[in-house]
Amino acid sequence: MTHTDHTPLAKPVSPGEIPDSAIAVINADGTVAAWTQAAERLVGYSAAEVVGRSAAHVLPPPEEARMASLFAEQRRAQSGWSGTAAVRHRDGHTLKMSLRVSLLWGQDAGTRWLVSVTDIGALSSEPANGPVRESLLAHAPIGIVVYDPQLRCTWVNDAMERHDGIPRDRRFGRRLKDSLPAVEAEALEVVMQQVLQSGTTMVHEYRAWPLSDGRREHAFSASFFCLQDADGTAMGVCSMTVDVTGNRRARERLAILSEASTRIGSTLDVMQTGQELAELAVPLLADHALVDLVESVPFGVEPAARIGTTSGRPPLLRRAGVASIDLGLLELPWVREEVIHAHPSSSFAVALRTGRSHLEPVLDTQTGPWVDHDPVRAQKVRDSGVHSLLVVPIRARRCVLGLALFGRSAEQTPFQEDDLLLAEELVTRTALSLDNALQYARERTAALTLQRDLLPHRVQGGAAVEVASRYVPADMDHGVGGDWFDVIELSGARVALVVGDVVGHGINAAATMGRLRTAVRTLADLDLPPDELLTHLDDTVRRLNDEDTDDTDQAPAVVGATCLYAVYDPVTRRCTMARAGHPPPLIVGAQGRVTVPDLPAGAPLGLGLGLVPFESVELELPEGSVLALYSDGLVESRDEDIDAGLRRLGAALAQPGASPEDMCSRVMETLRSHTPADDVTLLLARTRALEPTQVASWDLPNEPVTVTTARHLAARQLREWGLEPLVTPVESIVSELVTNAIRHGGGPSRLRLIQHRVLTCEVFDSNTGQPRPRHPHTLDEHGRGLQLVAQLSRRWGSRCATDGKVVWAEQDLPSSASAGDLPASRAPDSERPHMPPQALSP
């Protein structure tokens, strides 16, 4: 070659079939030698899963694999083969592929096969080798060269020599600059380096004079693919070059396809997508274009896989797109959204029924059953001057979504086979966009049901409670509502129990519910008392109301919610709770007696009644008590008042000895005779109490020597519990926390150790200020204590306490002292071991 266009036109996408294909290199023995990212995306297998293995690994069952092997042997003497084949996806389903196999020669006279495949099974039912399913470039010879990471030629096919006239012996082991002009070689190698580094397929278009035809300039389009070995490392670059000289029509079609990628499917509106196809086709392909969709498609409903077979009548169509070079034709019967009745014997009905395209180079508008059936429409067609017609079914995943009709009137050249190919390519891209829109509609509907996942899938009460729950939405069609519940493990073996209810149903209520549940969890991490937590949650709801108001001149649309928040401590067996307009909890004793605690109602959240403070109530719950939290949908109905519902709930819960799970099931059975008007939520928690031997605490004077004493007390207790591996880190944690309590507190402090699922170390002091980690400078003597605590703990924090605060840190227990080895039940009071004299209740 003696000349090339100096302007590189490299891009990561490409016209035609080749760049969209998956590429693999197969050894002569049938094993995979190289793989591409496109191949992984298409069939699901990574390079690590296929390189070095037989290519039959991605073929269907053994019988078909053997047939494929036999066929390959028959074709080995030829330079290659193109057609269709079945390939197995990694998840098990079979893909129908358009396949092209090319023979490559190596420097050592060895051979390999380069396989290029494109998925056509999902969008077409055409015969295996029908002309309609051939790519625009399927019959063009493709020159193939494989380069190593140093960009030296290692493999080449015969077609490449026909492109540029360079024998393969002059290529092996050499770079492009050894056989091509420097400018061209540099441009191509820059592209190949980019492909090696990024793994992205790229295309480079250039012009040159090949040695085989030096009289005229040729135009080439070269596609470059990164080949990967088993560990995903780039092992080389494969170039596939097509001579597009003189193929003006093909290049025009490639430009149309390139434009289609940006103009078709700009929205998820199926009607708009149909109009985009029609407007693109006119005048680039046709003088008139119509796009008709099966009537259910504009409503987001996918038609049956085989339409028009049960009744014998084709389905109704709705016009989604219309375009014409004659603006006077953009009226009935061409208008959008018109309902179209296709005559059963027309080519339109046949295309709908079979899913196959129809080419009518010379349109007969004078005879035929469809002309007799609809003479008005036939006259319109005659008046338009349409003399040639294409009918292309719009197919996606074995379903015919509609038809695309293309006609010519001003353009005197009839439609040819390659015009049909281009039309099918355009319709295929449109079908993908339509299918995406339908999937979006389905996924949106499914998303409403999946809103239930905003609720916890599994609740655990830790060492504090045994829990069970139920949730039944009133909106059974969508499976969503505004109720929520949660169980949140807190420090010191405590647990928070939450039930809430957002006013309304549907996706908006569910979305608000998810936001409030997240807010409650965030506030719970701050270890706020229940009444303070509800106050902050009320502020959150009001802010959400303000943010959701689009028009600042209007009052915000009020979103109301109720909530009950309770915190249970298994060390003291005390439960603190508060509610914001929510029904009160029920407490079920060990003998089955049901009581309702006297708990102030509080105002619902988000109503702007924050002047009325929320109030907390603290109760002592005997071990084995069941705390029942629920939503009003469980006790209110159209048929009875709330008192009757409470009595019914209490009767269902009065089951001495029953597990919380069995109690939940019994309560749900009582709903069978009542249709809830609201969402039903039930959360049951059976209280547990820690053994006295699992807790040790000491009052500490406000003296410097106290730090050493506290370390010794903690170490001795850990050894008594058999937790020697924790002695060193816990001594350091105790030292830092007690030091801070003495330095910043104004009075005595208290150290407490709790052994439950984890080991918790707590230090109480009289200072209400919360600790803040500092970032000390290099020469600072203080400020690193909390950083050390954080490094030694699985987690740490602080919470408010009566007349002060508690700073705590947790340590994972050694495996021999895990929660599963702790006592599962408690002995009677008379048989329980007594606490050591120094142990005090906090």
PDB file of C-alpha atoms in Angstrom, residues 5 7-11 191 203-207:
ATOM      1  CA  ASP A   5      -6.077   8.540   5.086  1.00  0.00           C
ATOM      2  CA  THR A   7      -7.276  10.807  10.020  1.00  0.00           C
ATOM      3  CA  PRO A   8      -7.910   7.880  12.404  1.00  0.00           C
ATOM      4  CA  LEU A   9     -11.574   7.095  12.769  1.00  0.00           C
ATOM      5  CA  ALA A  10     -11.381   4.738  15.729  1.00  0.00           C
ATOM      6  CA  LYS A  11     -14.462   4.267  17.830  1.00  0.00           C
ATOM      7  CA  VAL A 191      -5.901   1.597  18.032  1.00  0.00           C
ATOM      8  CA  VAL A 203     -13.294   0.125  14.757  1.00  0.00           C
ATOM      9  CA  HIS A 204     -10.849   1.966  12.515  1.00  0.00           C
ATOM     10  CA  GLU A 205     -11.852   3.086   9.048  1.00  0.00           C
ATOM     11  CA  TYR A 206      -9.212   4.023   6.514  1.00  0.00           C
ATOM     12  CA  ARG A 207      -8.458   4.282   2.783  1.00  0.00           C
TER      13      ARG A 207
END
